[in-house]
Amino acid sequence: MDEKTLIAKRVALELRDGNLVNLGIGLPTLVARYLAPEVNVFFQSENGIVGMTALADEGLVNADLTDAGGSPISAVAGAAAFDSAVSFGLIRGGHLDVTVLGGLQVDQEGRLANWMVPGKMVPGMGGAMDLVSGAKRVIVAMTHTAKGTPKIVKRCGLPLTSVRRVDLVVTELAVIEPTAAGLVLREVAPGVTVAQVQAATEAELIVPEHVATMAVAG
Amino acid sequence: MDEKTLIAKRVALELRDGNLVNLGIGLPTLVARYLAPEVNVFFQSENGIVGMTALADEGLVNADLTDAGGSPISAVAGAAAFDSAVSFGLIRGGHLDVTVLGGLQVDQEGRLANWMVPGKMVPGMGGAMDLVSGAKRVIVAMTHTAKGTPKIVKRCGLPLTSVRRVDLVVTELAVIEPTAAGLVLREVAPGVTVAQVQAATEAELIVPEHVATMAVAG
Amino acid sequence: MKKVIQIAEAVARIPDGAVLMIGGFMGVGTPDGLVDALVSAGRRDLTVIANDTARPGVGIGKLIDAKLVRKVIASHIGTNPETQRQMIAGETEVELVPQGTLAERVRAGGFGLGGILTPTGVGTVVAEGKRTIEVDGVPFLLELPLRADFALVKAKRGDYLGNLDYALTARNFNPLIAMAADVVLAEAEAIVPVGVIPPDAVVTPSVVVDHLVAKEVRHG
Amino acid sequence: MKKVIQIAEAVARIPDGAVLMIGGFMGVGTPDGLVDALVSAGRRDLTVIANDTARPGVGIGKLIDAKLVRKVIASHIGTNPETQRQMIAGETEVELVPQGTLAERVRAGGFGLGGILTPTGVGTVVAEGKRTIEVDGVPFLLELPLRADFALVKAKRGDYLGNLDYALTARNFNPLIAMAADVVLAEAEAIVPVGVIPPDAVVTPSVVVDHLVAKEVRHG
């Protein structure tokens, strides 16, 4: 299993029946593939729909039905379309149960940076700042390091997406829960040791007596 | 012609083809009857519709189509329904060309009081404060006096509806334009003298050299 | 597909003292089944946030008649002499809010805004006790969000997921309150299969609606 | 019944230096006819307020390609390397706004609000130069309204009065910008008789739309 699949399968276990969920572009999108059949969630796309499904099949494409990346999607029966103000009303108003986002850095206080690298990449925050500020639960799905450099750091060097503490960080090495006390190591990936996780992490980790092995969706 | 009809017919001349207009409950509602056939205006009702027409005929009543007073109305082809936030977005956002409202008092600065009489009548401001603050043009349609007491006063004793200066006051005696300099007497009703208007008015009126005789709609 | 409950069951969840947002404008677009059931159940000390209190015997007026309301936040009570009587007698507290401001305050509550700046009410008694904030030299009132424990919504159609649409001027505050309460109860004139309301016609998305309430149906 | 004009006529009204709001999200729901005509006409020094600049060759990206844009106010330019190049080269000014904040700022401009308070961006670079206002001890950013000289709207259907509806995710910013500009130009996929869009299906009421633009039709 490659690392992205591992991460997506672990995140999938966090989604509950009936949740309204927004998946960021890229890795987070993969999460939708690994939901258990008995877990029905509604996917929101911030460009204005609740009830999106995976990419549209060949021959079923409609130019007016796309995800936030501009890719053609399908919609379930009972989907609802709305404008951008309503879309972010759902996000900011506490109606969104879970957002899964990629990350560039997460720091010791659980704060996420994921929208720019000054001087190198200034794509804009899109909906990320609203999603992190507004969702009931924020899950960061990212690789543990970037070309060997830790992404879980003492203090974000990159501009923050929000000062809000995220709820969970899932990487190919570990599941980490940011708390008021600090970053708590909850799970390690199969075959990975606590020491290996700490070695790949710049921030200090709080290591409880029991650290589970990461479960992943079927 | 009774005084309400006279007022309504004079106000009708202020509406222009294509205007979006909100008529307050009571006297202002009468204005719709006296529009020239070539003047097509859209009437907004603040409970959520553009394109309302007069009261619904017997047998054409629908419980879900009413004016702001709760009376059954009809709608023109091309009417649009919307929620209360959009309705007041149209009002506050400068999209409403004209509002015609009743008044309890107008003062020398052109400020309207029309929503409460402390200790006696506290109906609430409903949409009046938004209408006076937001409409491009505010026309007050009211009787000149109340049981002999002037309603156009030096300073409103009743709580203000808005600090915004209204654009025109039409009574059965006169048409008065509030300006930065004060209340300018523009027209007197047929058979009424300037002196009679001033006698029925507590506020000082600016009387230009030429004061026209009030025109009224056919 | 779990959303339809009986009106009595819906009302049983609403405790004395609850803060309710109720749709409707002079009774049009008010969920009468839920209101009647509240009266039957005798829920007391309610706070009601709504455009108006209609008339005695009509819509929200029935809650006023039955003296179940401790506080009203509304834009207008002029059509209901009983509300005015209770206010003057000190039996019911009334907070009057300009209608457009009420709409924005409810929307802000549902949309996660900390408040909005409006020109409406500047320099009037409505401004008392509120912060005035200048933007480019123009004064605005800072108006704060409103939220409720329950929203009682009247819809034209509701599907079994909870998607709602509305009819003409019965829409009014309904879509706004549907976003701004912890529990959203919707009374629809017709309950329809999922998919019958097309995505572009849905006004309130199902995800904010907790329960559709069924009309009481008598068999036999 | 006066609203339909030719695209060329519509674009002729837009001067160099105009501030435009343009609908669309990654090109979906962008009025391509109007954009193409702007490119053909070579309108310069435009300010564009929109969710994003799509990709080179797509939607608003065509205005970027043609170097007609002096300033962009958007939530995202990451999918258009040419916008990023122009920004870094100092040829185009870019103001980045969180997407939900952009939606509310445009809405505030069209709804006559002086601003809105949002939690989004507090404590980040987005807060720089902005007022922070506390409500019950919680900090919010005061975000100010946006307005434009022209809104270029893409609709599904427009009737001859100017009532509009929208298709699925092509709706996005379109109904918001239709309220927030001095002149509103709407490009509809279909122009239909008055009454075909029922009152409850109208999303943008005719009274805010100045002109529908007709597709160029070639005869013979």
Coordinates of C-alpha atoms in Angstrom, one line a residue, chain C residues 104 107 111-117 119 131 133-135 140 142 144 156 166-168 171 199-200, chain D residues 104 107 111-117 119 131 133-135 140 142 144 156 166-168 171 199-200:
Chain C
E104 CA -29.4 39.6 8.8
R107 CA -28.5 34.8 8.9
F111 CA -23.6 31.5 8.7
G112 CA -21.0 31.8 11.5
L113 CA -20.6 35.6 11.2
G114 CA -19.7 37.6 14.4
G115 CA -22.1 40.4 13.3
I116 CA -23.0 42.7 10.5
L117 CA -22.8 46.5 10.0
P119 CA -27.0 51.8 8.4
R131 CA -21.7 49.8 19.1
I133 CA -18.6 51.5 13.9
E134 CA -17.5 54.0 11.2
V135 CA -16.3 52.8 7.8
F140 CA -23.1 51.8 11.0
L142 CA -22.9 46.6 14.8
L144 CA -25.1 40.7 16.6
K156 CA -43.9 23.7 0.6
Y166 CA -41.0 27.1 -0.2
A167 CA -44.0 28.8 -1.8
L168 CA -44.0 32.4 -2.8
R171 CA -40.7 31.6 2.2
P199 CA -30.8 20.3 -6.9
D200 CA -31.3 23.8 -8.3
Chain D
E104 CA -19.6 37.9 2.0
R107 CA -22.9 40.2 -0.8
F111 CA -27.0 44.3 0.2
G112 CA -26.1 47.7 1.6
L113 CA -24.1 46.4 4.6
G114 CA -21.1 48.3 5.9
G115 CA -19.2 45.2 6.5
I116 CA -19.3 41.8 8.2
L117 CA -17.4 40.2 11.1
P119 CA -13.6 34.5 12.3
R131 CA -9.7 46.0 12.2
I133 CA -13.5 43.5 16.6
E134 CA -14.3 41.5 19.7
V135 CA -17.8 40.2 20.4
F140 CA -13.4 38.7 14.4
L142 CA -14.1 43.4 10.0
L144 CA -15.5 45.5 4.1
K156 CA -28.9 29.2 -17.2
Y166 CA -28.6 29.1 -12.7
A167 CA -27.3 25.5 -13.3
L168 CA -25.8 23.5 -10.5
R171 CA -24.3 29.3 -9.9
P199 CA -41.4 33.1 -9.2
D200 CA -40.0 30.5 -6.8

